[in-house]
mmCIF file of C-alpha atoms in Angstrom:
data_model
loop_
_atom_site.group_PDB
_atom_site.id
_atom_site.type_symbol
_atom_site.label_atom_id
_atom_site.label_comp_id
_atom_site.label_asym_id
_atom_site.label_seq_id
_atom_site.Cartn_x
_atom_site.Cartn_y
_atom_site.Cartn_z
ATOM 1 C CA UNK A 1 7.181 -41.899 11.818
ATOM 2 C CA UNK A 2 9.073 -42.136 8.490
ATOM 3 C CA UNK A 3 9.396 -38.881 6.571
ATOM 4 C CA UNK A 4 7.995 -36.694 9.334
ATOM 5 C CA UNK A 5 10.444 -34.046 8.162
ATOM 6 C CA UNK A 6 8.193 -33.330 5.147
ATOM 7 C CA UNK A 7 5.391 -31.907 7.270
ATOM 8 C CA UNK A 8 7.864 -30.122 9.538
ATOM 9 C CA UNK A 9 9.471 -28.299 6.619
ATOM 10 C CA UNK A 10 6.125 -27.417 5.052
ATOM 11 C CA UNK A 11 4.918 -25.917 8.313
ATOM 12 C CA UNK A 12 8.133 -23.920 8.648
ATOM 13 C CA UNK A 13 7.751 -22.553 5.123
ATOM 14 C CA UNK A 14 4.159 -21.580 5.892
ATOM 15 C CA UNK A 15 5.132 -19.763 9.104
ATOM 16 C CA UNK A 16 7.909 -17.849 7.327
ATOM 17 C CA UNK A 17 5.581 -16.759 4.469
ATOM 18 C CA UNK A 18 7.748 -18.772 2.056
ATOM 19 C CA UNK A 19 5.340 -21.554 1.048
ATOM 20 C CA UNK A 20 5.081 -21.832 -2.717
ATOM 21 C CA UNK A 21 1.862 -22.646 -4.567
ATOM 22 C CA UNK A 22 0.823 -23.183 -8.166
ATOM 23 C CA UNK A 23 -2.040 -21.361 -9.863
ATOM 24 C CA UNK A 24 -3.966 -22.905 -12.743
ATOM 25 C CA UNK A 25 -3.822 -20.413 -15.579
ATOM 26 C CA UNK A 26 -6.888 -20.599 -17.814
ATOM 27 C CA UNK A 27 -5.531 -18.214 -20.426
ATOM 28 C CA UNK A 28 -2.497 -15.971 -20.702
ATOM 29 C CA UNK A 29 -0.993 -13.437 -23.077
ATOM 30 C CA UNK A 30 1.913 -11.072 -22.600
ATOM 31 C CA UNK A 31 -0.612 -8.442 -21.443
ATOM 32 C CA UNK A 32 -3.319 -10.347 -19.548
ATOM 33 C CA UNK A 33 -3.743 -13.527 -17.512
ATOM 34 C CA UNK A 34 -6.907 -15.345 -16.412
ATOM 35 C CA UNK A 35 -6.899 -17.288 -13.137
ATOM 36 C CA UNK A 36 -10.022 -18.629 -11.384
ATOM 37 C CA UNK A 37 -12.221 -16.931 -13.985
ATOM 38 C CA UNK A 38 -10.760 -13.488 -13.243
ATOM 39 C CA UNK A 39 -8.620 -11.617 -15.761
ATOM 40 C CA UNK A 40 -5.695 -9.490 -14.587
ATOM 41 C CA UNK A 41 -3.111 -7.262 -16.215
ATOM 42 C CA UNK A 42 -0.091 -9.549 -16.477
ATOM 43 C CA UNK A 43 3.157 -8.063 -15.186
ATOM 44 C CA UNK A 44 4.828 -11.427 -14.523
ATOM 45 C CA UNK A 45 5.464 -12.743 -18.029
ATOM 46 C CA UNK A 46 8.879 -13.282 -19.603
ATOM 47 C CA UNK A 47 7.338 -12.952 -23.072
ATOM 48 C CA UNK A 48 9.029 -9.570 -23.421
ATOM 49 C CA UNK A 49 8.097 -8.833 -27.052
ATOM 50 C CA UNK A 50 4.627 -10.359 -26.900
ATOM 51 C CA UNK A 51 5.336 -12.995 -29.525
ATOM 52 C CA UNK A 52 3.537 -15.667 -27.508
ATOM 53 C CA UNK A 53 0.246 -14.124 -28.619
ATOM 54 C CA UNK A 54 1.050 -14.775 -32.281
ATOM 55 C CA UNK A 55 0.736 -18.077 -34.100
ATOM 56 C CA UNK A 56 3.651 -19.556 -36.029
ATOM 57 C CA UNK A 57 2.444 -20.570 -39.473
ATOM 58 C CA UNK A 58 4.444 -23.273 -41.222
ATOM 59 C CA UNK A 59 3.445 -24.766 -44.547
ATOM 60 C CA UNK A 60 4.726 -28.261 -43.822
ATOM 61 C CA UNK A 61 3.522 -30.342 -40.872
ATOM 62 C CA UNK A 62 6.191 -31.625 -38.511
ATOM 63 C CA UNK A 63 6.195 -34.642 -36.250
ATOM 64 C CA UNK A 64 5.317 -33.818 -32.660
ATOM 65 C CA UNK A 65 7.971 -36.054 -31.097
ATOM 66 C CA UNK A 66 11.573 -36.913 -31.860
ATOM 67 C CA UNK A 67 11.029 -40.418 -30.407
ATOM 68 C CA UNK A 68 14.494 -40.931 -28.944
ATOM 69 C CA UNK A 69 17.748 -39.394 -27.764
ATOM 70 C CA UNK A 70 19.682 -37.251 -30.216
ATOM 71 C CA UNK A 71 22.424 -39.891 -30.189
ATOM 72 C CA UNK A 72 19.989 -42.654 -31.193
ATOM 73 C CA UNK A 73 17.485 -41.504 -33.839
ATOM 74 C CA UNK A 74 16.224 -38.235 -32.335
ATOM 75 C CA UNK A 75 18.528 -35.764 -34.100
ATOM 76 C CA UNK A 76 16.575 -34.637 -37.134
ATOM 77 C CA UNK A 77 16.830 -32.034 -39.870
ATOM 78 C CA UNK A 78 14.683 -29.482 -37.981
ATOM 79 C CA UNK A 79 16.986 -29.471 -34.973
ATOM 80 C CA UNK A 80 20.068 -29.282 -37.160
ATOM 81 C CA UNK A 81 18.605 -26.305 -39.030
ATOM 82 C CA UNK A 82 17.982 -24.432 -35.759
ATOM 83 C CA UNK A 83 21.518 -25.094 -34.524
ATOM 84 C CA UNK A 84 23.042 -24.095 -37.863
ATOM 85 C CA UNK A 85 21.069 -20.842 -38.019
ATOM 86 C CA UNK A 86 22.167 -19.783 -34.523
ATOM 87 C CA UNK A 87 25.801 -20.672 -35.265
ATOM 88 C CA UNK A 88 25.676 -18.586 -38.446
ATOM 89 C CA UNK A 89 24.143 -15.593 -36.660
ATOM 90 C CA UNK A 90 26.769 -15.508 -33.917
ATOM 91 C CA UNK A 91 29.763 -17.108 -35.647
ATOM 92 C CA UNK A 92 30.154 -20.154 -33.397
ATOM 93 C CA UNK A 93 31.513 -23.456 -34.686
ATOM 94 C CA UNK A 94 28.733 -25.703 -33.391
ATOM 95 C CA UNK A 95 25.680 -25.922 -31.147
ATOM 96 C CA UNK A 96 23.479 -28.445 -29.379
ATOM 97 C CA UNK A 97 19.849 -28.204 -28.303
ATOM 98 C CA UNK A 98 18.372 -28.992 -24.888
ATOM 99 C CA UNK A 99 14.778 -29.240 -23.747
ATOM 100 C CA UNK A 100 15.261 -26.630 -21.019
ATOM 101 C CA UNK A 101 17.650 -23.868 -20.050
ATOM 102 C CA UNK A 102 18.135 -25.427 -16.618
ATOM 103 C CA UNK A 103 19.274 -28.690 -18.169
ATOM 104 C CA UNK A 104 21.620 -26.886 -20.568
ATOM 105 C CA UNK A 105 23.253 -24.777 -17.864
ATOM 106 C CA UNK A 106 23.731 -27.409 -15.196
ATOM 107 C CA UNK A 107 24.720 -30.266 -17.505
ATOM 108 C CA UNK A 108 27.326 -28.308 -19.470
ATOM 109 C CA UNK A 109 29.203 -27.470 -16.269
ATOM 110 C CA UNK A 110 29.003 -31.033 -14.939
ATOM 111 C CA UNK A 111 30.116 -32.507 -18.254
ATOM 112 C CA UNK A 112 32.986 -30.087 -18.763
ATOM 113 C CA UNK A 113 34.524 -31.160 -15.450
ATOM 114 C CA UNK A 114 33.543 -34.824 -15.509
ATOM 115 C CA UNK A 115 37.185 -35.954 -15.550
ATOM 116 C CA UNK A 116 38.158 -36.011 -11.859
ATOM 117 C CA UNK A 117 41.873 -35.680 -12.527
ATOM 118 C CA UNK A 118 41.363 -32.575 -14.671
ATOM 119 C CA UNK A 119 38.732 -31.193 -12.295
ATOM 120 C CA UNK A 120 41.163 -31.275 -9.385
ATOM 121 C CA UNK A 121 43.132 -28.621 -11.216
ATOM 122 C CA UNK A 122 40.060 -26.603 -12.235
ATOM 123 C CA UNK A 123 37.992 -23.783 -10.727
ATOM 124 C CA UNK A 124 34.608 -22.271 -11.565
ATOM 125 C CA UNK A 125 34.162 -18.555 -10.822
ATOM 126 C CA UNK A 126 30.496 -17.616 -10.491
ATOM 127 C CA UNK A 127 28.703 -14.331 -9.900
ATOM 128 C CA UNK A 128 26.865 -14.610 -6.583
ATOM 129 C CA UNK A 129 23.549 -13.776 -8.276
ATOM 130 C CA UNK A 130 23.809 -16.457 -10.962
ATOM 131 C CA UNK A 131 20.776 -18.617 -11.636
ATOM 132 C CA UNK A 132 20.194 -21.780 -9.586
ATOM 133 C CA UNK A 133 20.905 -23.953 -12.640
ATOM 134 C CA UNK A 134 24.417 -22.540 -12.910
ATOM 135 C CA UNK A 135 25.118 -22.892 -9.202
ATOM 136 C CA UNK A 136 23.726 -26.437 -9.122
ATOM 137 C CA UNK A 137 25.875 -27.440 -12.089
ATOM 138 C CA UNK A 138 29.017 -26.206 -10.339
ATOM 139 C CA UNK A 139 28.115 -27.775 -7.003
ATOM 140 C CA UNK A 140 27.616 -31.150 -8.691
ATOM 141 C CA UNK A 141 30.791 -30.954 -10.715
ATOM 142 C CA UNK A 142 34.225 -32.091 -9.592
ATOM 143 C CA UNK A 143 35.787 -28.633 -9.874
ATOM 144 C CA UNK A 144 36.228 -26.047 -7.113
ATOM 145 C CA UNK A 145 33.476 -23.421 -6.900
ATOM 146 C CA UNK A 146 34.535 -19.822 -6.230
ATOM 147 C CA UNK A 147 31.911 -17.074 -5.862
ATOM 148 C CA UNK A 148 32.526 -13.391 -6.562
ATOM 149 C CA UNK A 149 30.399 -10.412 -5.540
ATOM 150 C CA UNK A 150 27.738 -9.405 -8.020
ATOM 151 C CA UNK A 151 29.261 -7.643 -11.052
ATOM 152 C CA UNK A 152 32.327 -6.796 -8.959
ATOM 153 C CA UNK A 153 35.245 -7.060 -11.364
ATOM 154 C CA UNK A 154 37.819 -6.163 -8.726
ATOM 155 C CA UNK A 155 36.623 -9.028 -6.544
ATOM 156 C CA UNK A 156 36.678 -11.408 -9.504
ATOM 157 C CA UNK A 157 40.182 -10.247 -10.426
ATOM 158 C CA UNK A 158 41.349 -10.923 -6.883
ATOM 159 C CA UNK A 159 39.820 -14.403 -6.949
ATOM 160 C CA UNK A 160 41.463 -15.198 -10.272
ATOM 161 C CA UNK A 161 44.854 -13.944 -9.120
ATOM 162 C CA UNK A 162 44.749 -16.143 -6.021
ATOM 163 C CA UNK A 163 43.711 -19.253 -7.930
ATOM 164 C CA UNK A 164 46.339 -21.817 -8.912
ATOM 165 C CA UNK A 165 43.908 -23.750 -11.092
ATOM 166 C CA UNK A 166 45.025 -24.582 -14.606
ATOM 167 C CA UNK A 167 41.478 -24.620 -16.011
ATOM 168 C CA UNK A 168 39.447 -21.552 -15.046
ATOM 169 C CA UNK A 169 35.820 -21.015 -16.095
ATOM 170 C CA UNK A 170 34.092 -17.682 -15.389
ATOM 171 C CA UNK A 171 30.289 -17.816 -15.471
ATOM 172 C CA UNK A 172 27.844 -14.922 -15.515
ATOM 173 C CA UNK A 173 24.453 -13.971 -16.945
ATOM 174 C CA UNK A 174 23.724 -11.503 -19.704
ATOM 175 C CA UNK A 175 20.692 -10.164 -17.815
ATOM 176 C CA UNK A 176 20.173 -11.155 -14.184
ATOM 177 C CA UNK A 177 16.700 -12.569 -13.772
ATOM 178 C CA UNK A 178 15.874 -11.208 -10.324
ATOM 179 C CA UNK A 179 17.646 -7.821 -10.466
ATOM 180 C CA UNK A 180 17.249 -6.958 -14.144
ATOM 181 C CA UNK A 181 20.747 -5.502 -14.463
ATOM 182 C CA UNK A 182 23.337 -6.635 -17.002
ATOM 183 C CA UNK A 183 26.822 -8.106 -16.784
ATOM 184 C CA UNK A 184 29.886 -6.052 -17.833
ATOM 185 C CA UNK A 185 30.689 -8.408 -20.693
ATOM 186 C CA UNK A 186 33.706 -6.578 -22.101
ATOM 187 C CA UNK A 187 35.345 -6.460 -18.678
ATOM 188 C CA UNK A 188 34.601 -10.136 -18.122
ATOM 189 C CA UNK A 189 36.142 -11.005 -21.484
ATOM 190 C CA UNK A 190 39.222 -8.932 -20.704
ATOM 191 C CA UNK A 191 39.692 -10.657 -17.335
ATOM 192 C CA UNK A 192 39.215 -14.062 -18.935
ATOM 193 C CA UNK A 193 41.878 -13.304 -21.534
ATOM 194 C CA UNK A 194 44.263 -11.898 -18.937
ATOM 195 C CA UNK A 195 44.000 -15.007 -16.745
ATOM 196 C CA UNK A 196 43.826 -17.563 -19.575
ATOM 197 C CA UNK A 197 40.284 -18.485 -18.561
ATOM 198 C CA UNK A 198 37.091 -19.329 -20.424
ATOM 199 C CA UNK A 199 33.942 -17.229 -20.160
ATOM 200 C CA UNK A 200 30.451 -18.760 -20.172
ATOM 201 C CA UNK A 201 27.353 -16.528 -20.461
ATOM 202 C CA UNK A 202 23.742 -17.527 -19.851
ATOM 203 C CA UNK A 203 21.669 -15.058 -21.886
ATOM 204 C CA UNK A 204 18.208 -16.398 -21.083
ATOM 205 C CA UNK A 205 16.688 -12.949 -20.460
ATOM 206 C CA UNK A 206 18.757 -11.041 -23.010
ATOM 207 C CA UNK A 207 18.281 -13.105 -26.166
ATOM 208 C CA UNK A 208 15.479 -11.684 -28.291
ATOM 209 C CA UNK A 209 14.930 -8.543 -26.231
ATOM 210 C CA UNK A 210 18.384 -6.934 -26.421
ATOM 211 C CA UNK A 211 20.636 -6.134 -29.351
ATOM 212 C CA UNK A 212 19.986 -4.324 -32.605
ATOM 213 C CA UNK A 213 18.436 -7.445 -34.152
ATOM 214 C CA UNK A 214 17.488 -9.268 -30.961
ATOM 215 C CA UNK A 215 20.545 -11.492 -30.693
ATOM 216 C CA UNK A 216 20.855 -10.470 -27.074
ATOM 217 C CA UNK A 217 23.533 -9.255 -24.711
ATOM 218 C CA UNK A 218 26.381 -10.529 -26.905
ATOM 219 C CA UNK A 219 25.246 -9.096 -30.245
ATOM 220 C CA UNK A 220 27.647 -6.148 -30.039
ATOM 221 C CA UNK A 221 30.510 -8.596 -29.471
ATOM 222 C CA UNK A 222 29.979 -10.632 -32.643
ATOM 223 C CA UNK A 223 32.560 -8.651 -34.633
ATOM 224 C CA UNK A 224 34.973 -8.673 -31.677
ATOM 225 C CA UNK A 225 35.349 -11.536 -29.190
ATOM 226 C CA UNK A 226 32.488 -13.750 -28.048
ATOM 227 C CA UNK A 227 32.263 -15.790 -24.833
ATOM 228 C CA UNK A 228 33.733 -19.285 -25.185
ATOM 229 C CA UNK A 229 30.352 -20.742 -24.257
ATOM 230 C CA UNK A 230 27.022 -18.999 -24.873
ATOM 231 C CA UNK A 231 23.727 -20.453 -23.693
ATOM 232 C CA UNK A 232 20.510 -18.995 -25.056
ATOM 233 C CA UNK A 233 17.060 -20.152 -24.035
ATOM 234 C CA UNK A 234 13.812 -20.040 -25.956
ATOM 235 C CA UNK A 235 11.287 -19.863 -23.107
ATOM 236 C CA UNK A 236 11.418 -16.093 -22.609
ATOM 237 C CA UNK A 237 11.364 -13.633 -25.519
ATOM 238 C CA UNK A 238 11.153 -16.417 -28.124
ATOM 239 C CA UNK A 239 7.976 -17.633 -26.358
ATOM 240 C CA UNK A 240 8.884 -21.253 -27.077
ATOM 241 C CA UNK A 241 10.858 -23.708 -24.919
ATOM 242 C CA UNK A 242 14.275 -25.315 -24.824
ATOM 243 C CA UNK A 243 17.786 -23.939 -25.152
ATOM 244 C CA UNK A 244 20.891 -24.021 -27.305
ATOM 245 C CA UNK A 245 24.517 -24.251 -26.191
ATOM 246 C CA UNK A 246 26.954 -22.571 -28.589
ATOM 247 C CA UNK A 247 30.730 -22.985 -28.666
ATOM 248 C CA UNK A 248 33.618 -24.317 -30.703
ATOM 249 C CA UNK A 249 33.228 -27.564 -32.633
ATOM 250 C CA UNK A 250 35.739 -29.249 -30.331
ATOM 251 C CA UNK A 251 33.803 -28.155 -27.242
ATOM 252 C CA UNK A 252 30.479 -29.400 -28.633
ATOM 253 C CA UNK A 253 32.114 -32.695 -29.646
ATOM 254 C CA UNK A 254 33.262 -33.050 -26.027
ATOM 255 C CA UNK A 255 29.714 -32.383 -24.819
ATOM 256 C CA UNK A 256 28.408 -35.079 -27.154
ATOM 257 C CA UNK A 257 30.675 -37.589 -25.450
ATOM 258 C CA UNK A 258 30.143 -36.655 -21.809
ATOM 259 C CA UNK A 259 26.920 -34.646 -21.336
ATOM 260 C CA UNK A 260 24.566 -37.065 -19.590
ATOM 261 C CA UNK A 261 21.483 -34.839 -19.854
ATOM 262 C CA UNK A 262 21.882 -34.715 -23.630
ATOM 263 C CA UNK A 263 22.723 -38.395 -24.039
ATOM 264 C CA UNK A 264 19.891 -39.753 -21.926
ATOM 265 C CA UNK A 265 17.050 -37.318 -22.751
ATOM 266 C CA UNK A 266 14.621 -37.543 -25.636
ATOM 267 C CA UNK A 267 15.692 -34.925 -28.179
ATOM 268 C CA UNK A 268 13.809 -31.689 -28.769
ATOM 269 C CA UNK A 269 10.624 -32.142 -30.776
ATOM 270 C CA UNK A 270 11.089 -31.466 -34.520
ATOM 271 C CA UNK A 271 7.886 -29.416 -34.348
ATOM 272 C CA UNK A 272 9.361 -27.300 -31.574
ATOM 273 C CA UNK A 273 12.590 -26.912 -33.526
ATOM 274 C CA UNK A 274 10.809 -25.660 -36.648
ATOM 275 C CA UNK A 275 8.540 -23.264 -34.769
ATOM 276 C CA UNK A 276 11.408 -21.900 -32.690
ATOM 277 C CA UNK A 277 13.516 -21.210 -35.784
ATOM 278 C CA UNK A 278 10.608 -19.422 -37.461
ATOM 279 C CA UNK A 279 10.027 -17.319 -34.351
ATOM 280 C CA UNK A 280 13.712 -16.339 -34.054
ATOM 281 C CA UNK A 281 13.692 -15.194 -37.685
ATOM 282 C CA UNK A 282 10.639 -13.048 -36.888
ATOM 283 C CA UNK A 283 12.401 -11.565 -33.870
ATOM 284 C CA UNK A 284 15.331 -10.477 -36.059
ATOM 285 C CA UNK A 285 13.087 -7.932 -37.796
ATOM 286 C CA UNK A 286 10.834 -7.019 -34.853
ATOM 287 C CA UNK A 287 12.219 -3.494 -34.460
ATOM 288 C CA UNK A 288 8.777 -2.067 -33.691
ATOM 289 C CA UNK A 289 8.268 -4.487 -30.793
ATOM 290 C CA UNK A 290 11.702 -3.765 -29.329
ATOM 291 C CA UNK A 291 11.058 -0.034 -29.640
ATOM 292 C CA UNK A 292 7.714 -0.416 -27.871
ATOM 293 C CA UNK A 293 9.287 -2.485 -25.088
ATOM 294 C CA UNK A 294 11.995 0.127 -24.551
ATOM 295 C CA UNK A 295 9.379 2.912 -24.514
ATOM 296 C CA UNK A 296 7.378 0.995 -21.895
ATOM 297 C CA UNK A 297 10.467 0.505 -19.742
ATOM 298 C CA UNK A 298 11.260 4.217 -19.919
ATOM 299 C CA UNK A 299 7.665 5.154 -19.076
ATOM 300 C CA UNK A 300 7.532 2.849 -16.071
ATOM 301 C CA UNK A 301 10.841 4.158 -14.705
ATOM 302 C CA UNK A 302 9.731 7.753 -15.185
ATOM 303 C CA UNK A 303 6.380 7.194 -13.431
ATOM 304 C CA UNK A 304 8.022 5.226 -10.615
ATOM 305 C CA UNK A 305 10.452 8.086 -10.020
ATOM 306 C CA UNK A 306 7.636 10.626 -10.042
ATOM 307 C CA UNK A 307 5.786 8.635 -7.361
ATOM 308 C CA UNK A 308 8.934 7.977 -5.290
ATOM 309 C CA UNK A 309 8.805 4.216 -5.874
ATOM 310 C CA UNK A 310 12.261 2.751 -5.247
ATOM 311 C CA UNK A 311 12.972 0.485 -8.213
ATOM 312 C CA UNK A 312 16.299 -1.342 -8.534
ATOM 313 C CA UNK A 313 18.781 0.007 -11.079
ATOM 314 C CA UNK A 314 17.735 -1.757 -14.277
ATOM 315 C CA UNK A 315 17.290 -0.742 -17.914
ATOM 316 C CA UNK A 316 15.737 -4.048 -18.964
ATOM 317 C CA UNK A 317 12.190 -5.377 -18.885
ATOM 318 C CA UNK A 318 12.788 -6.710 -15.366
ATOM 319 C CA UNK A 319 12.007 -3.960 -12.837
ATOM 320 C CA UNK A 320 12.196 -5.206 -9.227
ATOM 321 C CA UNK A 321 10.970 -3.385 -6.118
ATOM 322 C CA UNK A 322 12.681 -4.758 -3.012
ATOM 323 C CA UNK A 323 10.468 -4.697 0.090
ATOM 324 C CA UNK A 324 12.631 -6.977 2.246
ATOM 325 C CA UNK A 325 10.017 -8.799 4.330
ATOM 326 C CA UNK A 326 8.501 -11.900 2.698
ATOM 327 C CA UNK A 327 5.130 -11.439 4.399
ATOM 328 C CA UNK A 328 4.933 -7.779 3.414
ATOM 329 C CA UNK A 329 5.790 -8.684 -0.180
ATOM 330 C CA UNK A 330 3.005 -11.288 -0.301
ATOM 331 C CA UNK A 331 0.553 -8.773 1.111
ATOM 332 C CA UNK A 332 1.553 -6.210 -1.502
ATOM 333 C CA UNK A 333 1.062 -8.739 -4.305
ATOM 334 C CA UNK A 334 -2.391 -9.618 -2.911
ATOM 335 C CA UNK A 335 -3.380 -5.939 -2.769
ATOM 336 C CA UNK A 336 -2.391 -5.573 -6.420
ATOM 337 C CA UNK A 337 -4.438 -8.636 -7.382
ATOM 338 C CA UNK A 338 -7.470 -6.946 -5.836
ATOM 339 C CA UNK A 339 -6.855 -4.117 -8.308
ATOM 340 C CA UNK A 340 -6.630 -6.493 -11.267
ATOM 341 C CA UNK A 341 -2.816 -6.635 -11.421
ATOM 342 C CA UNK A 342 -0.903 -9.933 -11.439
ATOM 343 C CA UNK A 343 2.756 -9.961 -10.534
ATOM 344 C CA UNK A 344 5.040 -12.219 -8.575
ATOM 345 C CA UNK A 345 6.199 -11.961 -4.975
ATOM 346 C CA UNK A 346 9.765 -13.275 -5.148
ATOM 347 C CA UNK A 347 11.001 -14.632 -1.811
ATOM 348 C CA UNK A 348 13.885 -16.706 -0.439
ATOM 349 C CA UNK A 349 15.482 -18.999 -1.417
ATOM 350 C CA UNK A 350 15.106 -17.528 -4.914
ATOM 351 C CA UNK A 351 16.607 -14.298 -3.563
ATOM 352 C CA UNK A 352 18.672 -13.629 -0.446
ATOM 353 C CA UNK A 353 17.004 -13.275 2.943
ATOM 354 C CA UNK A 354 15.549 -9.840 3.626
ATOM 355 C CA UNK A 355 15.469 -9.007 -0.095
ATOM 356 C CA UNK A 356 11.971 -10.252 -0.983
ATOM 357 C CA UNK A 357 10.631 -8.253 -3.879
ATOM 358 C CA UNK A 358 7.890 -7.558 -6.356
ATOM 359 C CA UNK A 359 9.365 -8.564 -9.708
ATOM 360 C CA UNK A 360 7.669 -6.487 -12.384
ATOM 361 C CA UNK A 361 8.218 -7.571 -15.969
ATOM 362 C CA UNK A 362 7.209 -5.273 -18.795
ATOM 363 C CA UNK A 363 6.399 -6.332 -22.345
ATOM 364 C CA UNK A 364 5.792 -4.735 -25.708
ATOM 365 C CA UNK A 365 2.139 -5.766 -25.375
ATOM 366 C CA UNK A 366 1.453 -3.408 -22.454
ATOM 367 C CA UNK A 367 -0.215 -0.083 -23.147
ATOM 368 C CA UNK A 368 0.577 3.267 -21.531
ATOM 369 C CA UNK A 369 -2.709 2.967 -19.649
ATOM 370 C CA UNK A 370 -1.668 -0.446 -18.298
ATOM 371 C CA UNK A 371 1.575 0.956 -16.906
ATOM 372 C CA UNK A 372 -0.126 4.025 -15.468
ATOM 373 C CA UNK A 373 -2.666 1.747 -13.745
ATOM 374 C CA UNK A 374 0.153 -0.405 -12.347
ATOM 375 C CA UNK A 375 2.096 2.517 -10.891
ATOM 376 C CA UNK A 376 -1.040 4.107 -9.427
ATOM 377 C CA UNK A 377 -1.828 0.970 -7.421
ATOM 378 C CA UNK A 378 1.801 0.185 -6.567
ATOM 379 C CA UNK A 379 1.828 3.372 -4.492
ATOM 380 C CA UNK A 380 -0.917 2.038 -2.222
ATOM 381 C CA UNK A 381 0.256 -1.586 -2.207
ATOM 382 C CA UNK A 382 3.746 -0.864 -0.892
ATOM 383 C CA UNK A 383 2.850 2.017 1.458
#
């Protein structure tokens, strides 16, 4: 029968405890989530500062839709204002907005190497733990893809030294979404300079939560040297949606010519642009929320250590506990749900085989009692 493979693959996923399902969320905040009329403590949100619980109040009403591509009539003053503000904050020459971080990441890589002649003399060097959007973009580009071991600068150096490519692009993440650790940005920049390469950073989980004023993983580099390409997304700490690609004016002009996702997608909503800009301005002064988030991270790590819970080495809001077995990880997540705790069982192919994990995400909205309750029941769930 045609398409019998669909059922075969679904059955295989089910047998391997890897079948994915959606849950209808009736209500969610950074602290709680309601599913099937039951409310849980929410330790699976990327709303790290808890801004998603707060309304954005704008005096003027904005149109909901942009009505067309940015290259037709969809590029409006609200989107321009958001791009300009981000360029001013970081010091980049230009920016362009996308409706999702996945689209921004994958399309930038594909567009940069769209010229087959140039791509034949180009190589993309990616951290092995980079997000699927970055890997997909490289795999669908015309350039060679070279992987280096996670945060291993010696391995990257070796790869760069062996490469004869004229155009080299190094890609990493500011904060790695499944491990919670951070990239050695200064070392990456030094290697890029040494090998005449470009550096591209996806700071989806760093922007808003890290940095003195919430500008993310690269804030400390603003007065020094920034990555050639910086991609920030608005669906995490900003509690909005979409993304912005920042770079030189020449680079953004090139993207405007050859980025198919940008050319053939309806532009970001003006309403979304206005609300996102207002939220980012609020984040700039949200010192109390960042302090609370950092205090919650420290408390969780301290309690986990006291109870001999093996948490991966991370100083960010992402605190993973690797259990290895997918079935065991699902069972642990179910046990926690019975105790009123909602968090995600991350399994392959999102992470490597035998590294299934409970991915705990902390926010500024959590109380000390919430974290104490979580750790208390983690002990029993993973025993």
